[in-house]
Coordinates of C-alpha atoms in Angstrom, one line a residue:
Chain A
M1 CA -0.2 -0.1 0.1
A2 CA 1.9 2.5 -1.2
V3 CA 2.6 5.5 -3.9
Y4 CA 5.8 5.2 -5.3
T5 CA 6.7 8.2 -8.0
H6 CA 5.5 11.6 -7.4
L7 CA 3.3 13.0 -10.0
G8 CA 3.3 16.7 -9.7
A9 CA -0.2 18.9 -10.5
E10 CA 1.3 19.8 -13.7
D11 CA 2.2 16.1 -14.8
L12 CA -1.0 14.6 -13.6
A13 CA -2.8 17.4 -16.2
E14 CA -0.7 17.3 -19.1
L15 CA -1.0 13.4 -19.0
I16 CA -4.7 13.8 -18.3
G17 CA -5.5 16.2 -21.2
H18 CA -4.4 13.2 -23.8
Y19 CA -8.1 11.8 -22.2
D20 CA -11.7 12.3 -23.6
V21 CA -12.7 13.5 -19.3
G22 CA -12.6 17.0 -18.6
D23 CA -10.4 18.9 -16.7
L24 CA -8.2 17.9 -13.4
V25 CA -9.7 19.2 -10.3
S26 CA -8.4 16.9 -7.7
A27 CA -6.0 14.1 -7.4
K28 CA -5.2 12.4 -4.9
G29 CA -2.4 9.8 -4.0
I30 CA -4.7 6.6 -2.6
A31 CA -2.8 2.9 -0.5
E32 CA -4.0 0.5 -2.9
G33 CA -2.0 -1.8 -5.2
V34 CA 1.2 -3.2 -4.0
S35 CA 3.2 -3.2 -7.4
N36 CA 1.9 0.2 -9.1
S37 CA 1.5 3.4 -7.6
N38 CA -2.5 4.9 -7.9
W39 CA -4.6 8.7 -7.7
L40 CA -8.2 9.0 -7.4
I41 CA -8.3 11.2 -10.1
E42 CA -11.6 13.9 -10.8
T43 CA -11.6 15.6 -13.6
T44 CA -14.7 18.2 -14.4
G45 CA -16.2 14.6 -16.7
G46 CA -16.2 12.3 -13.6
R47 CA -13.6 10.2 -11.8
Y48 CA -11.4 7.6 -12.5
I49 CA -8.3 5.4 -11.1
L50 CA -5.0 6.2 -12.5
T51 CA -2.1 3.4 -11.9
M52 CA 1.0 3.7 -12.4
Y53 CA 3.5 0.3 -13.3
E54 CA 6.0 0.4 -11.1
R55 CA 7.3 -2.9 -10.5
R56 CA 6.2 -6.8 -11.4
I57 CA 4.4 -6.1 -14.2
D58 CA 5.8 -6.5 -17.3
T59 CA 4.2 -3.8 -19.7
G60 CA 3.8 -6.2 -22.7
E61 CA 0.9 -7.8 -20.4
L62 CA -0.5 -4.3 -20.1
P63 CA -3.1 -5.7 -23.3
F64 CA -3.7 -8.4 -21.8
F65 CA -4.8 -6.7 -18.2
L66 CA -6.4 -3.5 -19.8
G67 CA -8.3 -5.3 -22.3
L68 CA -10.0 -8.3 -20.6
L69 CA -11.5 -5.0 -18.2
D70 CA -12.8 -3.5 -21.1
H71 CA -13.8 -6.9 -22.2
L72 CA -15.5 -8.1 -19.1
A73 CA -16.7 -4.7 -18.5
E74 CA -18.6 -4.6 -21.8
R75 CA -20.2 -7.9 -20.5
D76 CA -21.9 -6.0 -17.6
C77 CA -19.3 -7.7 -14.9
P78 CA -18.8 -5.3 -12.0
V79 CA -15.0 -4.3 -13.5
P80 CA -13.9 -1.3 -14.3
A81 CA -13.5 -0.6 -17.9
T82 CA -10.5 0.9 -18.9
I83 CA -10.3 4.7 -20.5
H84 CA -8.7 4.9 -23.8
D85 CA -6.9 8.1 -24.5
R86 CA -7.7 10.0 -27.8
S87 CA -5.7 8.1 -30.2
G88 CA -7.0 4.8 -28.6
A89 CA -4.6 3.7 -26.7
A90 CA -5.2 1.8 -22.7
F91 CA -2.0 2.9 -21.7
R92 CA 0.0 5.4 -22.2
T93 CA 3.6 6.5 -20.6
V94 CA 4.9 8.9 -18.0
D95 CA 8.9 9.1 -17.1
G96 CA 9.1 5.7 -18.7
K97 CA 6.7 4.1 -16.8
A98 CA 3.5 3.0 -18.0
V99 CA -0.1 4.3 -16.6
A100 CA -3.8 3.8 -17.5
L101 CA -6.3 5.3 -16.9
I102 CA -9.1 3.3 -15.7
E103 CA -13.7 3.6 -14.8
F104 CA -13.9 4.6 -10.8
L105 CA -16.4 2.2 -9.4
P106 CA -18.6 3.1 -6.0
G107 CA -18.0 0.8 -3.2
V108 CA -16.2 -0.1 -0.1
S109 CA -13.9 -3.8 0.7
P110 CA -15.8 -5.9 3.1
N111 CA -13.4 -6.5 6.5
Q112 CA -16.1 -8.3 8.1
P113 CA -18.3 -10.0 4.9
T114 CA -21.9 -11.5 5.8
A115 CA -23.0 -14.4 4.4
T116 CA -25.0 -12.5 1.5
Q117 CA -22.3 -10.7 0.6
A118 CA -20.0 -14.2 0.0
Q119 CA -23.2 -15.4 -2.3
A120 CA -23.2 -12.1 -4.1
L121 CA -19.4 -12.4 -4.8
G122 CA -19.8 -16.2 -5.7
T123 CA -22.6 -15.0 -8.4
A124 CA -20.1 -12.5 -9.8
L125 CA -17.2 -14.8 -9.9
A126 CA -18.9 -17.4 -11.7
E127 CA -20.5 -14.8 -14.1
M128 CA -17.4 -13.6 -15.2
H129 CA -15.8 -16.5 -15.4
L130 CA -18.5 -17.2 -18.2
A131 CA -18.2 -13.9 -19.6
A132 CA -14.3 -14.2 -19.9
Q133 CA -14.4 -17.1 -21.2
D134 CA -14.6 -15.7 -25.0
Y135 CA -11.6 -13.1 -23.8
A136 CA -9.2 -13.5 -27.5
L137 CA -5.9 -12.8 -25.0
S138 CA -4.1 -15.5 -22.8
R139 CA -1.7 -15.6 -20.0
E140 CA 0.1 -18.5 -18.5
N141 CA -0.3 -19.0 -14.5
D142 CA 3.0 -18.6 -13.0
L143 CA 1.6 -18.9 -10.1
A144 CA 0.3 -22.0 -11.0
P145 CA 1.3 -25.0 -7.7
V146 CA 4.2 -26.2 -9.8
G147 CA 5.4 -22.6 -10.0
T148 CA 5.2 -21.3 -5.9
L149 CA 6.5 -25.0 -5.4
A150 CA 9.6 -23.4 -6.7
M151 CA 9.3 -20.4 -5.1
L152 CA 9.1 -22.3 -1.4
E153 CA 11.9 -24.8 -3.1
A154 CA 14.1 -21.4 -4.0
L155 CA 14.2 -20.5 -0.5
D156 CA 16.6 -21.1 2.7
A157 CA 15.2 -24.1 4.8
D158 CA 16.4 -22.2 7.6
A159 CA 14.9 -18.5 6.7
L160 CA 11.4 -20.9 7.1
A161 CA 12.3 -22.7 10.0
A162 CA 13.0 -19.8 11.6
I163 CA 9.6 -18.1 10.6
D164 CA 8.5 -21.8 12.2
P165 CA 9.5 -24.8 12.6
A166 CA 6.6 -26.1 11.2
L167 CA 7.5 -24.3 7.6
P168 CA 9.6 -26.3 5.9
S169 CA 6.9 -29.7 6.0
A170 CA 5.4 -27.3 3.3
I171 CA 7.9 -28.2 0.7
D172 CA 6.6 -31.5 0.8
R173 CA 3.4 -30.9 1.3
G174 CA 3.0 -28.8 -1.7
R175 CA 5.1 -31.5 -3.7
E176 CA 1.8 -34.2 -3.2
V177 CA -0.2 -31.1 -4.4
V178 CA 1.6 -30.4 -7.7
A179 CA 1.9 -34.3 -8.0
A180 CA -1.7 -34.7 -7.6
W181 CA -2.6 -31.2 -9.3
P182 CA -5.5 -31.8 -12.6
D183 CA -4.7 -30.7 -15.8
D184 CA -7.7 -31.2 -17.2
L185 CA -10.7 -28.7 -15.4
P186 CA -13.0 -26.4 -17.2
S187 CA -11.0 -23.6 -17.9
S188 CA -11.3 -19.5 -18.0
I189 CA -9.4 -16.3 -17.5
I190 CA -9.2 -16.1 -13.4
H191 CA -8.6 -13.6 -11.5
S192 CA -6.6 -15.2 -9.0
D193 CA -5.9 -13.3 -5.9
L194 CA -10.1 -12.0 -4.9
F195 CA -9.3 -11.6 -1.6
P196 CA -12.3 -9.5 0.2
D197 CA -9.7 -6.0 -0.7
N198 CA -10.0 -6.7 -4.1
V199 CA -14.0 -6.4 -3.8
L200 CA -15.9 -3.7 -3.7
M201 CA -19.8 -3.4 -2.2
L202 CA -22.4 -1.4 -1.9
G203 CA -24.4 -3.1 1.0
D204 CA -24.9 -6.5 -0.4
A205 CA -24.3 -5.9 -3.8
V206 CA -20.7 -6.5 -5.8
S207 CA -20.5 -2.8 -7.2
G208 CA -16.4 -3.8 -7.9
M209 CA -13.9 -6.7 -8.7
I210 CA -10.7 -4.8 -8.9
D211 CA -6.8 -5.6 -9.3
F212 CA -6.9 -8.3 -12.1
Y213 CA -3.0 -8.5 -12.1
F214 CA -2.9 -12.2 -11.4
A215 CA -5.7 -13.1 -14.1
C216 CA -3.9 -15.8 -16.0
Q217 CA -5.5 -19.0 -17.7
G218 CA -6.9 -21.5 -15.3
A219 CA -9.0 -23.5 -13.9
M220 CA -12.0 -21.6 -12.9
A221 CA -12.7 -24.8 -9.8
Y222 CA -9.6 -23.3 -8.9
D223 CA -10.3 -19.7 -8.8
L224 CA -13.3 -20.2 -6.8
A225 CA -11.1 -21.8 -4.3
V226 CA -8.8 -19.4 -3.8
T227 CA -11.7 -16.9 -3.1
H228 CA -13.0 -19.6 -0.5
A229 CA -9.7 -19.5 1.3
A230 CA -9.5 -15.7 1.5
W231 CA -12.9 -14.9 2.6
A232 CA -14.2 -18.0 4.8
F233 CA -11.3 -17.6 7.4
D234 CA -10.8 -14.8 10.5
G235 CA -6.9 -13.3 9.2
T236 CA -4.9 -15.9 10.9
G237 CA -6.3 -18.9 9.8
R238 CA -7.6 -20.2 12.9
T239 CA -11.3 -19.9 12.4
Y240 CA -13.5 -20.6 9.4
D241 CA -16.5 -19.9 8.9
P242 CA -19.1 -22.3 7.2
A243 CA -21.8 -19.7 6.8
I244 CA -19.7 -17.6 5.0
G245 CA -17.7 -21.1 2.9
S246 CA -20.7 -22.4 2.3
A247 CA -22.6 -19.3 1.0
L248 CA -19.9 -18.5 -1.6
V249 CA -20.0 -21.7 -3.2
E250 CA -23.7 -21.8 -3.2
G251 CA -24.0 -18.2 -5.0
Y252 CA -21.2 -19.8 -7.5
C253 CA -23.1 -22.9 -8.4
A254 CA -26.5 -20.8 -8.7
V255 CA -24.2 -19.5 -11.7
R256 CA -22.4 -22.3 -13.1
P257 CA -22.6 -25.3 -11.1
L258 CA -19.7 -27.3 -10.5
G259 CA -19.1 -30.6 -12.7
D260 CA -18.7 -33.7 -10.7
D261 CA -14.9 -33.3 -11.1
E262 CA -14.3 -30.0 -9.8
R263 CA -16.1 -30.6 -6.9
A264 CA -13.9 -33.8 -6.4
A265 CA -11.0 -31.4 -6.6
M266 CA -12.0 -28.7 -4.5
P267 CA -9.8 -30.4 -1.2
L268 CA -6.7 -30.6 -3.7
L269 CA -7.3 -27.2 -5.0
A270 CA -8.0 -25.2 -2.1
Q271 CA -5.1 -26.6 -0.6
A272 CA -2.8 -25.2 -3.9
A273 CA -4.0 -22.2 -2.3
C274 CA -2.8 -22.4 0.5
L275 CA 0.5 -23.3 -0.9
R276 CA 0.2 -20.3 -3.4
F277 CA 0.2 -17.6 -0.3
V278 CA 2.0 -19.5 1.9
A279 CA 4.7 -19.4 -0.5
S280 CA 4.6 -15.5 -1.9
R281 CA 4.3 -15.1 2.0
A282 CA 7.0 -16.6 3.0
E283 CA 8.7 -14.6 0.0
D284 CA 8.1 -11.9 0.6
W285 CA 8.7 -12.0 5.0
I286 CA 12.3 -13.6 3.9
E287 CA 13.0 -10.7 1.6
T288 CA 11.6 -7.8 4.0
P289 CA 13.7 -6.2 6.4
A290 CA 11.7 -6.6 10.5
D291 CA 11.8 -3.2 10.6
A292 CA 10.5 -1.7 7.5
L293 CA 7.6 -0.3 7.8
V294 CA 5.1 -2.5 6.2
T295 CA 3.6 -5.2 7.4
R296 CA 5.0 -8.4 6.9
K297 CA 2.1 -11.5 6.5
D298 CA 2.3 -14.4 8.4
P299 CA 2.4 -17.7 5.6
M300 CA 1.3 -19.3 8.9
D301 CA -2.0 -17.9 8.5
F302 CA -2.2 -20.5 5.1
V303 CA -0.7 -23.6 7.0
R304 CA -3.8 -22.9 9.2
R305 CA -6.1 -22.9 6.6
W306 CA -4.1 -25.8 4.6
D307 CA -4.5 -27.8 7.8
F308 CA -7.6 -27.5 7.7
Y309 CA -8.6 -28.1 4.3
A310 CA -6.1 -31.2 4.2
E311 CA -8.9 -32.2 7.5
N312 CA -12.1 -31.3 6.4
G313 CA -12.0 -30.6 2.3
A314 CA -13.5 -33.8 1.5
A315 CA -16.4 -33.1 3.4
L316 CA -16.9 -29.3 3.2
F317 CA -16.7 -29.9 -0.9
A318 CA -19.0 -33.1 -0.6
Chain B
M1 CA 2.6 9.6 3.6
A2 CA 0.7 6.4 4.7
V3 CA -2.0 5.1 6.4
Y4 CA -1.6 3.9 9.4
T5 CA -4.6 2.2 10.7
H6 CA -7.2 -0.3 9.1
L7 CA -10.7 0.7 9.3
G8 CA -12.6 -2.2 7.5
A9 CA -15.9 -0.7 5.5
E10 CA -18.3 -2.1 8.6
D11 CA -16.1 0.5 10.9
L12 CA -16.3 3.7 8.3
A13 CA -20.0 2.8 8.1
E14 CA -20.8 3.0 11.9
L15 CA -18.6 6.0 11.9
I16 CA -20.5 7.8 9.8
G17 CA -23.5 7.4 10.9
H18 CA -22.8 9.3 13.2
Y19 CA -22.8 12.5 11.1
D20 CA -25.6 14.0 8.7
V21 CA -23.5 13.5 5.7
G22 CA -25.8 10.6 4.1
D23 CA -24.9 7.0 3.5
L24 CA -21.1 5.9 2.7
V25 CA -20.3 4.7 -0.7
S26 CA -16.6 5.1 -1.1
A27 CA -13.6 5.1 1.2
K28 CA -9.5 5.0 -0.5
G29 CA -7.0 5.2 2.1
I30 CA -5.0 9.0 1.1
A31 CA -1.5 8.9 1.1
E32 CA -1.2 12.1 2.9
G33 CA -0.2 13.6 6.1
V34 CA 2.8 12.0 8.2
S35 CA 1.4 12.4 11.7
N36 CA -2.0 10.7 10.6
S37 CA -3.6 8.4 8.3
N38 CA -6.8 9.7 6.4
W39 CA -9.5 8.5 4.2
L40 CA -11.0 9.5 1.3
I41 CA -14.6 9.5 1.9
E42 CA -17.8 9.7 -0.3
T43 CA -21.2 9.5 0.9
T44 CA -24.7 10.3 -0.7
G45 CA -24.2 13.6 0.3
G46 CA -21.1 14.7 -0.8
R47 CA -17.0 14.0 -0.5
Y48 CA -15.0 14.2 2.8
I49 CA -11.2 13.5 4.4
L50 CA -11.7 11.4 7.3
T51 CA -8.4 11.9 9.5
M52 CA -7.1 9.6 12.2
Y53 CA -4.6 11.1 14.4
E54 CA -1.9 8.8 14.9
R55 CA 0.6 10.1 17.1
R56 CA 2.4 13.6 17.1
I57 CA -0.8 15.2 18.1
D58 CA -2.3 15.4 21.4
T59 CA -5.5 14.7 21.3
G60 CA -6.0 17.6 24.2
E61 CA -5.2 19.8 21.0
L62 CA -8.0 19.2 18.4
P63 CA -10.5 21.7 19.6
F64 CA -7.4 24.4 18.7
F65 CA -7.1 23.0 15.5
L66 CA -10.4 21.7 14.4
G67 CA -11.4 24.9 15.9
L68 CA -9.5 26.7 13.8
L69 CA -10.4 24.9 10.3
D70 CA -14.0 26.0 11.3
H71 CA -12.6 29.5 12.3
L72 CA -11.2 30.5 8.5
A73 CA -13.5 28.6 7.0
E74 CA -16.0 31.1 8.2
R75 CA -14.7 34.2 7.3
D76 CA -14.3 32.5 3.5
C77 CA -10.7 31.2 4.3
P78 CA -10.2 28.2 1.6
V79 CA -10.0 25.9 4.6
P80 CA -12.3 22.6 5.1
A81 CA -14.1 23.3 7.4
T82 CA -14.3 20.3 10.5
I83 CA -17.6 18.4 9.9
H84 CA -19.5 17.8 13.5
D85 CA -21.1 14.8 14.4
R86 CA -25.0 15.0 15.6
S87 CA -24.2 16.1 19.3
G88 CA -21.7 18.9 17.3
A89 CA -18.6 17.3 18.3
A90 CA -16.0 17.8 16.1
F91 CA -13.9 14.4 16.6
R92 CA -14.6 11.0 17.7
T93 CA -13.1 8.1 19.2
V94 CA -12.6 4.5 16.8
D95 CA -9.8 2.1 18.5
G96 CA -9.1 4.5 21.4
K97 CA -8.2 6.9 18.2
A98 CA -9.3 10.3 17.4
V99 CA -10.8 10.7 14.3
A100 CA -12.6 13.6 12.6
L101 CA -14.3 14.4 9.5
I102 CA -13.3 17.7 7.2
E103 CA -14.4 18.9 4.3
F104 CA -12.9 17.7 1.0
L105 CA -11.9 20.9 -1.1
P106 CA -11.1 20.4 -4.5
G107 CA -7.2 21.4 -6.3
V108 CA -4.3 20.0 -6.7
S109 CA -1.1 20.5 -4.8
P110 CA 1.5 22.3 -7.7
N111 CA 4.5 21.1 -8.6
Q112 CA 6.3 23.9 -10.0
P113 CA 4.4 26.7 -9.0
T114 CA 3.8 29.7 -10.7
A115 CA 5.1 33.4 -9.8
T116 CA 1.2 34.1 -10.7
Q117 CA 0.5 31.3 -8.0
A118 CA 3.0 32.4 -5.7
Q119 CA 1.1 35.5 -5.4
A120 CA -2.1 34.5 -5.2
L121 CA -0.8 32.3 -2.2
G122 CA 1.0 35.1 -0.4
T123 CA -2.7 37.3 -0.8
A124 CA -4.2 34.1 0.8
L125 CA -1.6 34.0 3.6
A126 CA -2.0 37.2 4.1
E127 CA -6.1 37.1 4.5
M128 CA -5.3 33.8 6.8
H129 CA -3.5 35.8 9.6
L130 CA -5.2 38.8 9.4
A131 CA -9.2 36.4 9.7
A132 CA -7.0 33.9 12.8
Q133 CA -6.3 37.5 15.0
D134 CA -9.7 37.0 16.8
Y135 CA -9.4 33.6 17.4
A136 CA -10.0 32.6 20.8
L137 CA -7.9 30.1 21.5
S138 CA -4.3 29.6 21.6
R139 CA -1.4 27.1 21.0
E140 CA 2.6 27.5 22.3
N141 CA 5.0 27.3 18.9
D142 CA 7.0 24.2 19.8
L143 CA 9.3 24.8 16.4
A144 CA 9.8 29.0 17.8
P145 CA 13.4 28.1 17.0
V146 CA 14.6 28.3 20.6
G147 CA 13.1 24.6 20.3
T148 CA 14.5 23.5 16.8
L149 CA 17.4 24.6 18.2
A150 CA 17.4 22.7 21.5
M151 CA 15.7 19.9 19.0
L152 CA 19.5 19.9 16.8
E153 CA 21.7 20.5 19.9
A154 CA 20.4 17.3 21.0
L155 CA 21.5 15.3 18.5
D156 CA 24.5 13.1 18.3
A157 CA 27.2 15.4 16.3
D158 CA 29.1 12.3 14.5
A159 CA 25.2 11.4 14.0
L160 CA 25.3 15.4 11.9
A161 CA 28.6 14.9 10.9
A162 CA 27.7 11.5 8.9
I163 CA 25.0 13.0 6.4
D164 CA 27.1 16.1 5.8
P165 CA 30.8 17.3 7.4
A166 CA 28.8 21.2 7.4
L167 CA 26.0 20.1 9.3
P168 CA 26.9 20.3 12.8
S169 CA 28.4 24.2 12.6
A170 CA 24.4 24.4 11.7
I171 CA 24.2 24.2 15.7
D172 CA 26.5 27.6 16.3
R173 CA 24.8 29.1 13.7
G174 CA 21.5 29.0 15.1
R175 CA 22.5 29.9 18.3
E176 CA 23.4 33.4 16.4
V177 CA 19.7 33.1 14.9
V178 CA 18.2 32.3 18.5
A179 CA 20.0 35.0 20.0
A180 CA 19.0 37.3 17.6
W181 CA 14.8 36.4 17.6
P182 CA 12.4 39.9 18.2
D183 CA 9.7 38.9 20.1
D184 CA 7.8 41.9 19.5
L185 CA 6.4 41.1 16.0
P186 CA 3.3 41.4 15.5
S187 CA 1.9 37.6 15.7
S188 CA -1.7 36.0 14.8
I189 CA -1.8 32.3 15.0
I190 CA 0.3 30.4 11.5
H191 CA 0.3 27.6 9.7
S192 CA 4.3 27.4 10.3
D193 CA 4.3 24.8 7.5
L194 CA 2.7 25.8 4.4
F195 CA 4.8 23.9 1.8
P196 CA 3.3 23.0 -2.2
D197 CA 1.8 19.8 -0.4
N198 CA -0.1 21.8 2.0
V199 CA -1.6 24.2 -0.7
L200 CA -4.6 23.0 -3.3
M201 CA -4.7 25.6 -6.6
L202 CA -7.8 25.4 -9.4
G203 CA -6.0 27.1 -12.2
D204 CA -4.0 30.0 -10.1
A205 CA -6.1 30.1 -7.5
V206 CA -6.1 28.8 -3.7
S207 CA -8.6 26.4 -3.4
G208 CA -7.3 25.6 -0.6
M209 CA -5.2 25.4 2.7
I210 CA -4.7 22.4 4.4
D211 CA -3.1 20.2 7.2
F212 CA -2.8 23.3 10.1
Y213 CA -1.3 20.3 12.4
F214 CA 1.9 23.0 13.1
A215 CA -0.8 25.8 13.7
C216 CA 0.5 27.9 16.5
Q217 CA 1.0 31.3 18.4
G218 CA 3.2 32.9 16.2
A219 CA 5.0 35.9 14.3
M220 CA 2.9 36.7 11.0
A221 CA 6.3 37.6 9.1
Y222 CA 8.0 34.7 10.3
D223 CA 5.2 32.4 8.5
L224 CA 6.1 33.9 5.5
A225 CA 9.4 33.8 5.7
V226 CA 8.8 29.6 6.1
T227 CA 6.0 29.9 2.9
H228 CA 9.1 31.7 1.1
A229 CA 12.1 29.1 2.0
A230 CA 9.1 26.6 1.5
W231 CA 8.1 27.9 -2.5
A232 CA 11.0 30.0 -3.6
F233 CA 13.5 27.0 -3.9
D234 CA 14.2 23.9 -6.1
G235 CA 13.9 20.9 -3.9
T236 CA 17.4 20.7 -2.8
G237 CA 18.1 24.7 -2.4
R238 CA 20.7 25.5 -5.0
T239 CA 18.5 27.4 -7.0
Y240 CA 16.5 30.3 -6.1
D241 CA 13.5 31.6 -8.6
P242 CA 13.2 35.3 -7.3
A243 CA 9.9 35.3 -9.7
I244 CA 8.7 33.5 -7.1
G245 CA 9.7 35.0 -3.7
S246 CA 9.3 38.5 -4.9
A247 CA 5.3 37.6 -6.3
L248 CA 4.7 35.9 -2.6
V249 CA 6.0 38.6 -0.5
E250 CA 4.2 41.1 -3.2
G251 CA 0.9 39.3 -3.0
Y252 CA 1.1 39.0 1.0
C253 CA 1.9 42.7 1.1
A254 CA -1.2 44.2 -1.5
V255 CA -3.2 42.6 1.8
R256 CA -1.2 43.2 4.6
P257 CA 1.7 45.6 4.4
L258 CA 5.0 44.1 6.7
G259 CA 5.8 46.9 8.9
D260 CA 9.4 48.4 9.3
D261 CA 10.6 46.1 12.2
E262 CA 8.8 42.6 10.0
R263 CA 10.9 43.7 6.7
A264 CA 14.0 44.7 8.2
A265 CA 13.8 41.3 10.4
M266 CA 13.0 39.1 7.2
P267 CA 16.8 38.1 6.9
L268 CA 17.0 36.7 10.6
L269 CA 12.7 35.0 9.9
A270 CA 14.2 33.5 6.9
Q271 CA 17.4 31.8 8.3
A272 CA 15.0 30.7 11.8
A273 CA 12.7 29.1 9.2
C274 CA 15.6 27.0 7.5
L275 CA 16.7 26.0 11.5
R276 CA 14.0 24.9 11.7
F277 CA 13.7 22.1 8.7
V278 CA 17.3 21.5 9.3
A279 CA 16.6 20.5 12.7
S280 CA 13.6 18.1 12.2
R281 CA 15.4 16.5 8.7
A282 CA 18.3 15.8 10.7
E283 CA 16.2 14.4 13.4
D284 CA 14.5 12.7 11.1
W285 CA 16.9 11.1 8.8
I286 CA 19.2 9.7 11.7
E287 CA 15.8 8.2 13.5
T288 CA 15.2 6.8 10.4
P289 CA 16.6 3.6 9.3
A290 CA 18.5 3.9 6.1
D291 CA 16.5 0.9 4.3
A292 CA 13.1 2.3 5.6
L293 CA 10.8 2.5 2.5
V294 CA 10.2 6.2 3.2
T295 CA 12.2 8.8 1.7
R296 CA 14.0 10.5 4.1
K297 CA 15.0 14.1 3.2
D298 CA 18.0 15.7 3.2
P299 CA 19.0 18.6 6.1
M300 CA 21.3 20.0 3.8
D301 CA 18.8 21.6 1.3
F302 CA 17.8 23.9 4.1
V303 CA 21.8 24.4 5.4
R304 CA 21.9 25.8 1.2
R305 CA 19.0 27.9 1.6
W306 CA 20.3 29.1 5.2
D307 CA 23.0 29.9 3.3
F308 CA 21.4 32.0 0.6
Y309 CA 19.6 34.4 3.5
A310 CA 22.6 34.9 5.0
E311 CA 24.4 36.4 2.3
N312 CA 20.9 38.1 0.0
G313 CA 18.5 38.0 3.0
A314 CA 19.5 41.4 3.3
A315 CA 19.1 42.7 -0.6
L316 CA 16.4 40.3 -0.6
F317 CA 13.9 41.9 1.5
A318 CA 14.8 45.1 1.6

């Protein structure tokens, strides 16, 4: 959560001048996004989010991400459309960095979602999966289990054990997940990171799904499993909320019922989701100095979810 | 620039419910303020800034700060008014921290102000000084030269020299400033920190002066000197822009001409302004780890301004 780059009023006004959105009225750097800087922009024509891509994102992938937003928004998914500049370009360059102007969506991210909200999200996720199926571009999933296992294997075993003595065993468990991974589940473009921060709600309605920068080709049921792990537990992963978990799956299946193969795979997919966040959090933990002003997220929060799915997954998704 | 506290949608909606501003539509943590967290809030009634006071600010002082905003806004200064809750309170408490809802003002902070903008700011500053003269509350200036000199003297001399070999000499120079400090200049409530980030402009008009959390009783001419040091140089303090400096003073004097005593004191007041930022930046530099994700500001940027004022101040403000 940061704004990494200072963009002055003059830079912003110059940039906004390339779009057919009126004159700049206000610009506030907002504390969202981990790999980019964002501003909430107000013009005489409306409100927008300006994103500057700082790192992690290969600008060669921007046509995939920004085109996906347009594709989904055109199909009435609650996703911010990309605002194109007067020449039709989806992104521009400022100071050597790519920037995109996207639609501002109302809504707030739920901190303690209700079952009704989880059901609405399940429905929105299924609709998004269906709407994305005829998207023309594709992107490989570099955070598929085989990739996240490799990330975990590359970390120093002593450093992992220093975070928690139980953490190194995630490597062997991850190998089992990868060995059992089904390659033939129905796929589409998946969000892959639909934590509550990436969902905006107005009351019980989903007004926005945002931050598609992990979107890629993948098993739709895996995306549901990621969302389940992200929504149905308290932050530490110690307490599972069955009402949220059931409502999410129910909302999803109301639009796109899971096939038998998907349902059977759910316990494994949920464990794969945990592997992924264990690996990325462990890497961030080891790479982030303990005294940095960034809160490190404990990978054990997802080891606990993993334990839960290993034990209860079969009954949970039956 | 940070949001230090996570406030979920439910917390925000509950809080907003105490104000007569409609229902919560959107909330974005914004990257402004160094001693507090801020959100840009949209409700069905309008837009507001929600500030949570995290540190440095004694909540016992909030009635002074928030009442000052109301006092100035009522007198048509471009200052955000405080929104009071239904019981009339200017601030509330969430999770043990004080929060205040204030008016949202349009405008953007100039990165490279023009002389026309500097002149408008000088005028707005003088009007603010006059409007504040009958404000009923008062607050001592803990960053007056005697205080900032003490701050500098308390720092380790080796640590100062490690930043720059020329830095320790600021202590002796600061003592000279304090010894020569005039106590009888006309005073009012002063802003004390009116850098371009704390000014919002729409075109050439000042649409907002914000972040009054250093406001205190003080010499009005000293506030003009602080603003001069903050606006009339490039960031490093190497280049003085005479058009900006002159326009600022001219705009100020058009509303409130400086007395002979103030004009004579300006070179000293400007050096005192430099002492203050040298001291606070040196303290921050020494207390901030080199690998922290915060950009440390170089105290030498204000040693250079200090040199400039020592050499040219008499001619500059004649």
